[in-house]
Amino acid sequence: MVRVEFLGPIGLAPREVEARSLKELAKELSKDPEVKKWLSECAVAVNDKIVKDIDTPLKEGDKVALLPPVCGG
Amino acid sequence: MVRVEFLGPIGLAPREVEARSLKELAKELSKDPEVKKWLSECAVAVNDKIVKDIDTPLKEGDKVALLPPVCGG
Amino acid sequence: MLELYPGELDVDKIFAKWRAWGEDKNYGAFITFVGTVRQEDDIEGLSFDVYEPILRSWFDSWQQRARERGAVLRMAHSIGNVPVHTSSYMAAVFSPKRRVALELIEEFVEDFKANAPIWKYDLKGGQRIYARDRSQKIEGSGLLDNPQ
Amino acid sequence: MLELYPGELDVDKIFAKWRAWGEDKNYGAFITFVGTVRQEDDIEGLSFDVYEPILRSWFDSWQQRARERGAVLRMAHSIGNVPVHTSSYMAAVFSPKRRVALELIEEFVEDFKANAPIWKYDLKGGQRIYARDRSQKIEGSGLLDNPQ
């Protein structure tokens, strides 16, 4: 299981998902329309590091964060 | 007569010079080696406005300033 | 060198603290950027969410880049509500010479806008409304959308 | 908006004064540049001559350029002696948006270095030595040299 956190304005509670790679996680998350609609504009961090490879493997206990569009300052 | 001021590090007292243009003034100032050595690196202001034309006319009472290389800050 | 504060920043106090920190370190140039909440669209203020772990690693990587050029960065940001005409963001560069400081403050502030994990909301009529249209997708966004 | 002070600048006080001036004017960005005297070559400090009439007209023409972009400039400079590790120069830009502020502070500070009528001296062993090698000829220099 990995823990998925939805940051900032997404406003959903964290959830535990069974996935051994980001690709598997993407398929799982796409099943929920409330999450699905954010996927096209979110960056992804695994254990607080932004990743850009959909084949990134996941292991038990990993933390995945979805980061919607930002605007600091 | 025009009044010539030597700014910053030149360290010479102001002087009154007879000249009806910057070109005439240049000839007068070149006669003094103490002034001559600064001319190649000085900008020139007439009545506190930087000028770039050697044919600029001068009239009685004009103030000409010589500005050596600057370094503010 | 990264400071987070609840609510608006005490700009004068932070400036004076930073300046005093730098004064015996022989930096010739010290530039600060202050971002202040503008009155527009009838907002009462802005509000911010910050994701601190990634903000810190983003900032640390910038600190490393600055250090390679002999400079040091500092930054302060608000969390939560910040009223109109008060400040939510400060950034600073200390450097031996002015060129590096002028270049770094620009690069740092622009990358901050594009990549720092901070979310902005308008405060309007008691509501907290995500400023979606002024927000930027972080580089690499959309990774999980329709993977092949 | 151009302030000249005998000796070193009280940086915190000037910063706070400028910031307070800007706080109700709806500027979103406020950038300051502070120039501080570095310890090098065994100097005790720097000293400055300023020719105020041309400095003011130079500054006024920059203020006009800033105004056309919706921004305001401020500047403070020392006259006379400024000890090592204290500050002789401050510049600031207020602007509605950050891009203009980032661009203007750079353009203004660089042009200041090249064209403001200010002369710098090293203070060394009680002497005041013109910093000729760090100085720049103003554009148009040499006009009176060997006219044809």
Coordinates of C-alpha atoms in Angstrom, one line a residue:
Chain A
M1 CA 0.0 0.0 0.0
V2 CA 1.1 3.6 -0.7
R3 CA -0.3 6.7 0.9
V4 CA -1.6 9.3 -1.5
E5 CA -1.9 12.9 -0.4
F6 CA -3.9 15.6 -2.2
L7 CA -2.3 19.0 -1.7
G8 CA -3.6 22.5 -1.6
P9 CA -7.0 23.1 -3.2
I10 CA -7.8 19.5 -4.1
G11 CA -9.4 19.1 -0.7
L12 CA -9.6 15.3 -0.5
A13 CA -8.5 13.2 2.5
P14 CA -5.3 11.1 2.1
R15 CA -5.9 7.6 1.0
E16 CA -4.1 4.2 0.9
V17 CA -3.8 2.6 -2.5
E18 CA -2.4 -0.7 -3.7
A19 CA 0.1 0.1 -6.5
R20 CA 3.6 -1.1 -7.4
S21 CA 4.4 1.8 -9.8
L22 CA 3.1 5.2 -10.7
K23 CA 1.4 3.7 -13.8
E24 CA -0.6 1.4 -11.6
L25 CA -1.4 4.2 -9.2
A26 CA -2.6 6.4 -12.1
K27 CA -5.0 3.6 -13.2
E28 CA -6.4 3.3 -9.7
L29 CA -6.8 7.1 -9.2
S30 CA -8.5 7.5 -12.6
K31 CA -11.4 5.4 -11.3
D32 CA -12.5 8.2 -9.0
P33 CA -13.9 11.2 -11.0
E34 CA -13.1 13.5 -8.1
V35 CA -9.5 12.7 -8.4
K36 CA -9.4 12.1 -12.2
K37 CA -10.3 15.7 -13.0
W38 CA -7.1 16.9 -11.2
L39 CA -4.7 14.5 -12.8
S40 CA -4.0 16.5 -16.0
E41 CA -2.8 19.5 -14.0
C42 CA -1.0 17.9 -11.1
A43 CA 2.7 17.3 -10.6
V44 CA 3.6 14.2 -8.6
A45 CA 6.1 13.7 -5.8
V46 CA 7.2 10.4 -4.4
N47 CA 8.5 10.7 -0.8
D48 CA 8.6 14.5 -1.3
K49 CA 10.6 14.4 -4.5
I50 CA 9.0 15.5 -7.7
V51 CA 9.2 12.7 -10.3
K52 CA 8.7 12.8 -14.1
D53 CA 8.9 9.1 -15.0
I54 CA 5.6 7.2 -15.1
D55 CA 7.5 3.9 -14.6
T56 CA 8.8 5.0 -11.2
P57 CA 8.4 1.9 -9.0
L58 CA 6.5 2.2 -5.7
K59 CA 7.1 0.2 -2.6
E60 CA 5.1 -0.4 0.6
G61 CA 4.8 2.7 2.7
D62 CA 5.8 5.2 0.0
K63 CA 4.2 8.6 0.1
V64 CA 2.8 10.0 -3.1
A65 CA 1.7 13.7 -3.3
L66 CA -0.3 15.4 -6.0
L67 CA 0.5 19.0 -6.5
P68 CA -2.0 21.2 -8.4
P69 CA -1.0 24.5 -10.1
V70 CA 0.9 26.8 -7.7
C71 CA 1.0 30.5 -7.0
G72 CA 3.2 31.6 -4.2
G73 CA 4.1 35.2 -3.3
Chain B
M1 CA 33.4 84.8 -19.8
V2 CA 32.2 81.3 -18.8
R3 CA 32.8 79.6 -15.4
V4 CA 34.5 76.3 -15.6
E5 CA 34.2 73.8 -12.6
F6 CA 36.4 70.8 -12.1
L7 CA 34.4 68.1 -10.3
G8 CA 35.4 65.3 -8.0
P9 CA 39.0 64.3 -8.0
I10 CA 40.3 66.9 -10.4
G11 CA 40.9 69.1 -7.5
L12 CA 41.3 72.5 -9.2
A13 CA 39.6 75.7 -8.3
P14 CA 36.9 77.0 -10.7
R15 CA 38.1 79.5 -13.2
E16 CA 36.6 82.1 -15.6
V17 CA 37.5 81.6 -19.3
E18 CA 36.8 83.6 -22.4
A19 CA 35.1 81.3 -24.9
R20 CA 32.1 81.4 -27.3
S21 CA 31.9 77.7 -27.9
L22 CA 33.1 74.4 -26.4
K23 CA 35.7 74.2 -29.2
E24 CA 37.1 77.5 -28.1
L25 CA 37.0 76.5 -24.5
A26 CA 38.8 73.2 -25.3
K27 CA 41.6 75.2 -26.9
E28 CA 42.0 77.4 -23.9
L29 CA 41.9 74.6 -21.4
S30 CA 44.5 72.6 -23.4
K31 CA 47.0 75.2 -22.6
D32 CA 47.1 74.2 -18.9
P33 CA 48.8 70.8 -18.6
E34 CA 47.1 70.2 -15.2
V35 CA 43.7 70.4 -17.0
K36 CA 44.8 69.0 -20.3
K37 CA 45.6 65.6 -18.8
W38 CA 42.0 65.2 -17.6
L39 CA 40.3 66.1 -20.9
S40 CA 40.4 62.7 -22.6
E41 CA 38.4 61.1 -19.7
C42 CA 36.0 63.9 -18.8
A43 CA 32.4 64.3 -19.8
V44 CA 31.2 67.9 -20.2
A45 CA 28.1 69.6 -18.8
V46 CA 26.9 73.1 -19.8
N47 CA 24.6 74.6 -17.2
D48 CA 24.3 71.1 -15.6
K49 CA 23.3 69.3 -18.7
I50 CA 25.7 66.8 -20.3
V51 CA 26.5 67.8 -23.9
K52 CA 28.1 65.7 -26.7
D53 CA 28.5 68.4 -29.4
I54 CA 31.8 70.2 -29.5
D55 CA 30.1 73.0 -31.5
T56 CA 27.8 73.8 -28.6
P57 CA 27.8 77.6 -28.3
L58 CA 28.6 79.3 -25.0
K59 CA 27.3 82.7 -23.8
E60 CA 28.3 85.0 -21.0
G61 CA 27.7 83.5 -17.6
D62 CA 27.4 79.9 -18.7
K63 CA 28.6 77.2 -16.3
V64 CA 30.7 74.4 -17.8
A65 CA 31.5 71.4 -15.6
L66 CA 34.1 68.7 -16.3
L67 CA 33.1 65.3 -15.0
P68 CA 35.9 62.7 -14.6
P69 CA 35.1 58.9 -14.5
V70 CA 32.4 58.1 -11.9
C71 CA 31.8 55.3 -9.4
G72 CA 28.8 55.6 -7.2
G73 CA 27.4 53.0 -4.9
Chain C
M1 CA 17.3 30.6 5.8
L2 CA 13.6 29.8 4.9
E3 CA 11.1 31.2 7.3
L4 CA 7.4 30.5 7.4
Y5 CA 5.0 32.7 9.4
P6 CA 1.3 32.4 10.2
G7 CA -0.4 35.5 8.7
E8 CA 1.2 38.6 7.2
L9 CA 4.9 39.2 7.5
D10 CA 6.5 41.9 9.7
V11 CA 8.5 43.2 6.8
D12 CA 10.6 45.8 8.7
K13 CA 11.6 43.3 11.4
I14 CA 12.5 40.6 8.9
F15 CA 14.5 43.1 6.8
A16 CA 16.4 44.4 9.8
K17 CA 17.1 40.8 11.0
W18 CA 18.5 39.8 7.6
R19 CA 20.5 42.9 7.2
A20 CA 22.1 42.5 10.7
W21 CA 22.9 38.9 9.9
G22 CA 24.7 40.0 6.7
E23 CA 26.5 43.0 8.0
D24 CA 29.7 41.4 9.3
K25 CA 30.0 39.0 6.4
N26 CA 31.5 41.3 3.8
Y27 CA 28.7 41.2 1.2
G28 CA 28.8 44.2 -1.0
A29 CA 25.2 43.8 -2.4
F30 CA 22.0 42.9 -0.6
I31 CA 18.8 42.8 -2.5
T32 CA 15.3 42.2 -1.1
F33 CA 12.0 41.5 -2.9
V34 CA 8.8 42.1 -1.0
G35 CA 5.5 40.9 -2.3
T36 CA 2.4 42.7 -1.0
V37 CA -1.3 41.8 -1.4
R38 CA -3.0 44.2 -3.9
Q39 CA -6.5 45.5 -3.5
E40 CA -8.3 44.2 -6.6
D41 CA -11.5 42.4 -7.4
D42 CA -13.0 43.3 -4.0
I43 CA -10.9 40.8 -2.2
E44 CA -10.3 41.2 1.5
G45 CA -7.0 39.5 1.3
L46 CA -5.2 36.3 0.1
S47 CA -4.7 33.0 1.9
F48 CA -1.9 30.5 1.3
D49 CA -1.3 26.8 1.8
V50 CA 2.3 25.7 1.9
Y51 CA 3.7 22.2 1.5
E52 CA 6.7 22.5 3.6
P53 CA 8.8 19.4 2.8
I54 CA 9.0 20.1 -0.9
L55 CA 9.3 23.9 -0.3
R56 CA 12.4 23.2 1.8
S57 CA 14.1 20.9 -0.7
W58 CA 13.3 23.4 -3.5
F59 CA 14.8 26.2 -1.4
D60 CA 17.8 24.1 -0.4
S61 CA 18.6 23.4 -4.1
W62 CA 18.5 27.1 -4.8
Q63 CA 20.7 27.8 -1.8
Q64 CA 23.2 25.4 -3.3
R65 CA 23.1 27.2 -6.6
A66 CA 23.6 30.5 -4.9
R67 CA 26.5 29.3 -2.8
E68 CA 28.3 28.2 -6.0
R69 CA 28.2 31.8 -7.1
G70 CA 29.4 33.1 -3.7
A71 CA 25.9 34.3 -2.7
V72 CA 23.3 33.5 0.0
L73 CA 19.5 33.4 -0.3
R74 CA 16.9 34.1 2.3
M75 CA 13.2 33.8 2.1
A76 CA 10.1 34.3 4.2
H77 CA 6.5 33.4 3.4
S78 CA 3.1 33.5 5.0
I79 CA 0.8 30.6 5.8
G80 CA -2.9 31.3 6.0
N81 CA -4.6 34.6 5.7
V82 CA -2.9 37.9 4.6
P83 CA -4.9 41.1 4.4
V84 CA -4.8 43.5 1.5
H85 CA -1.8 45.9 1.7
T86 CA 0.2 43.6 3.9
S87 CA 3.0 41.3 2.7
S88 CA 3.1 37.6 2.2
Y89 CA 6.5 37.0 0.6
M90 CA 10.1 38.2 1.0
A91 CA 13.2 37.0 -0.7
A92 CA 16.8 38.3 -0.4
V93 CA 20.2 37.7 -1.9
F94 CA 23.5 38.6 -0.3
S95 CA 26.5 38.6 -2.6
P96 CA 30.0 40.0 -2.8
K97 CA 29.2 41.9 -6.0
R98 CA 26.1 43.4 -7.5
R99 CA 25.9 41.5 -10.8
V100 CA 25.3 38.1 -9.1
A101 CA 22.8 39.6 -6.7
L102 CA 20.8 41.2 -9.5
E103 CA 20.8 38.1 -11.6
L104 CA 19.9 35.7 -8.7
I105 CA 17.0 37.7 -7.3
E106 CA 15.3 37.6 -10.7
E107 CA 16.0 33.9 -11.4
F108 CA 15.0 33.0 -7.8
V109 CA 11.7 35.0 -7.7
E110 CA 10.7 33.7 -11.2
D111 CA 11.4 30.1 -10.3
F112 CA 9.6 30.6 -7.0
K113 CA 6.5 31.6 -8.9
A114 CA 6.7 28.6 -11.2
N115 CA 7.7 25.8 -8.8
A116 CA 7.4 26.6 -5.1
P117 CA 4.6 24.3 -3.7
I118 CA 2.3 27.1 -2.4
W119 CA -1.3 27.6 -3.2
K120 CA -3.1 30.9 -3.3
Y121 CA -6.7 31.7 -2.5
D122 CA -8.7 34.9 -2.7
L123 CA -10.5 35.9 0.4
K124 CA -13.9 37.2 -0.7
G125 CA -17.1 37.6 1.1
G126 CA -15.8 35.3 3.8
Q127 CA -15.0 32.6 1.2
R128 CA -11.5 31.1 0.4
I129 CA -11.4 30.7 -3.4
Y130 CA -8.5 28.9 -5.2
A131 CA -6.8 31.3 -7.5
R132 CA -6.7 28.8 -10.3
D133 CA -6.4 31.3 -13.2
R134 CA -3.3 32.9 -11.7
S135 CA -1.6 29.6 -10.8
Q136 CA 1.0 27.7 -12.9
K137 CA 1.3 24.0 -13.4
I138 CA 4.6 22.7 -11.9
E139 CA 7.0 21.3 -14.6
G140 CA 6.1 17.7 -15.2
S141 CA 2.4 18.1 -14.4
G142 CA -0.1 15.7 -16.0
L143 CA 2.2 12.6 -15.4
L144 CA -0.7 10.5 -14.1
D145 CA -3.2 11.5 -16.7
N146 CA -4.0 8.8 -19.2
P147 CA -0.7 6.8 -18.9
Q148 CA -0.1 4.4 -21.8
Chain D
M1 CA 12.6 60.6 -3.9
L2 CA 16.4 61.1 -4.0
E3 CA 18.0 61.4 -0.5
L4 CA 21.6 62.4 0.2
Y5 CA 23.1 61.8 3.7
P6 CA 26.4 62.8 5.3
G7 CA 28.2 59.5 6.2
E8 CA 26.8 56.0 6.2
L9 CA 23.1 55.3 5.6
D10 CA 20.8 54.1 8.4
V11 CA 19.6 51.3 6.2
D12 CA 16.8 49.9 8.5
K13 CA 15.3 53.4 9.0
I14 CA 15.4 54.3 5.3
F15 CA 13.9 50.9 4.4
A16 CA 11.1 51.2 6.9
K17 CA 10.4 54.8 5.8
W18 CA 10.2 53.8 2.1
R19 CA 8.0 50.7 2.9
A20 CA 5.6 52.7 5.0
W21 CA 5.4 55.3 2.2
G22 CA 4.4 52.5 -0.3
E23 CA 2.1 50.5 1.9
D24 CA -1.2 52.2 1.1
K25 CA -0.4 52.7 -2.7
N26 CA -1.3 49.3 -3.9
Y27 CA 2.1 48.3 -5.2
G28 CA 2.5 44.5 -5.3
A29 CA 6.2 44.5 -5.6
F30 CA 8.9 46.4 -3.7
I31 CA 12.5 45.7 -4.4
T32 CA 15.5 47.3 -2.6
F33 CA 19.2 47.2 -3.4
V34 CA 21.7 48.0 -0.7
G35 CA 25.3 48.6 -1.4
T36 CA 27.7 48.0 1.5
V37 CA 31.4 48.9 1.8
R38 CA 33.5 45.7 1.6
Q39 CA 36.7 45.1 3.6
E40 CA 39.4 44.7 0.9
D41 CA 42.9 46.1 0.2
D42 CA 43.2 47.3 3.8
I43 CA 40.9 50.2 3.4
E44 CA 39.2 51.8 6.4
G45 CA 36.2 52.8 4.3
L46 CA 35.2 54.7 1.2
S47 CA 34.5 58.4 0.6
F48 CA 32.2 60.0 -1.9
D49 CA 31.8 63.3 -3.7
V50 CA 28.4 63.9 -5.3
Y51 CA 27.5 66.6 -7.8
E52 CA 23.9 67.1 -6.9
P53 CA 22.5 69.2 -9.8
I54 CA 23.3 66.6 -12.4
L55 CA 22.5 63.7 -10.0
R56 CA 19.0 65.1 -9.6
S57 CA 18.4 65.6 -13.3
W58 CA 19.8 62.1 -14.0
F59 CA 17.4 60.7 -11.2
D60 CA 14.4 62.7 -12.5
S61 CA 14.8 61.3 -16.0
W62 CA 14.8 57.7 -14.5
Q63 CA 11.8 58.6 -12.4
Q64 CA 10.0 59.6 -15.6
R65 CA 10.9 56.3 -17.3
A66 CA 9.7 54.4 -14.2
R67 CA 6.4 56.3 -14.1
E68 CA 5.7 55.4 -17.8
R69 CA 5.8 51.7 -16.6
G70 CA 3.6 52.4 -13.6
A71 CA 6.5 52.2 -11.1
V72 CA 8.3 54.6 -8.7
L73 CA 12.0 54.8 -7.9
R74 CA 13.7 55.8 -4.7
M75 CA 17.3 56.3 -3.9
A76 CA 19.6 57.2 -1.1
H77 CA 23.4 57.9 -1.2
S78 CA 26.1 58.9 1.2
I79 CA 28.3 62.0 0.9
G80 CA 31.7 61.9 2.5
N81 CA 33.2 59.0 4.5
V82 CA 31.5 55.6 4.9
P83 CA 33.3 53.0 7.1
V84 CA 33.8 49.4 6.0
H85 CA 30.7 47.1 6.6
T86 CA 28.3 50.1 6.5
S87 CA 26.2 51.1 3.5
S88 CA 26.5 54.0 1.1
Y89 CA 23.8 53.3 -1.4
M90 CA 20.2 52.2 -1.5
A91 CA 17.8 52.0 -4.4
A92 CA 14.2 50.9 -4.6
V93 CA 11.5 50.2 -7.0
F94 CA 7.8 50.0 -6.2
S95 CA 5.6 48.6 -9.0
P96 CA 2.2 47.0 -9.3
K97 CA 3.7 43.7 -10.7
R98 CA 7.0 41.9 -10.2
R99 CA 8.3 41.8 -13.8
V100 CA 8.6 45.6 -14.1
A101 CA 10.2 45.8 -10.6
L102 CA 12.8 43.1 -11.4
E103 CA 13.7 44.7 -14.7
L104 CA 13.8 48.3 -13.5
I105 CA 16.0 47.6 -10.4
E106 CA 18.6 46.0 -12.7
E107 CA 18.5 48.8 -15.4
F108 CA 18.5 51.5 -12.8
V109 CA 21.4 50.2 -10.7
E110 CA 23.6 49.5 -13.8
D111 CA 23.0 52.9 -15.3
F112 CA 23.6 54.5 -11.8
K113 CA 27.1 52.8 -11.9
A114 CA 27.8 54.1 -15.4
N115 CA 26.4 57.6 -15.3
A116 CA 25.6 59.0 -11.8
P117 CA 28.0 61.9 -11.1
I118 CA 29.5 60.4 -8.0
W119 CA 33.2 59.9 -7.3
K120 CA 34.6 57.3 -5.0
Y121 CA 37.8 57.4 -2.9
D122 CA 39.5 54.7 -0.9
L123 CA 40.2 55.7 2.7
K124 CA 43.6 54.2 3.5
G125 CA 46.2 55.2 6.1
G126 CA 44.3 58.5 6.6
Q127 CA 44.5 59.3 2.9
R128 CA 41.6 59.8 0.4
I129 CA 42.6 58.1 -2.8
Y130 CA 40.5 58.4 -6.0
A131 CA 39.4 54.9 -7.1
R132 CA 40.3 55.6 -10.7
D133 CA 40.6 52.0 -11.8
R134 CA 37.0 51.1 -10.6
S135 CA 35.5 54.3 -12.2
Q136 CA 33.8 54.5 -15.5
K137 CA 33.9 57.3 -18.1
I138 CA 30.5 58.9 -18.5
E139 CA 29.1 58.5 -22.0
G140 CA 30.5 61.3 -24.2
S141 CA 33.7 61.7 -22.3
G142 CA 36.7 63.1 -24.1
L143 CA 34.7 65.7 -25.9
L144 CA 37.2 68.5 -25.2
D145 CA 40.3 66.5 -26.0
N146 CA 42.0 67.5 -29.3
P147 CA 38.9 69.1 -31.0
Q148 CA 39.4 69.5 -34.7

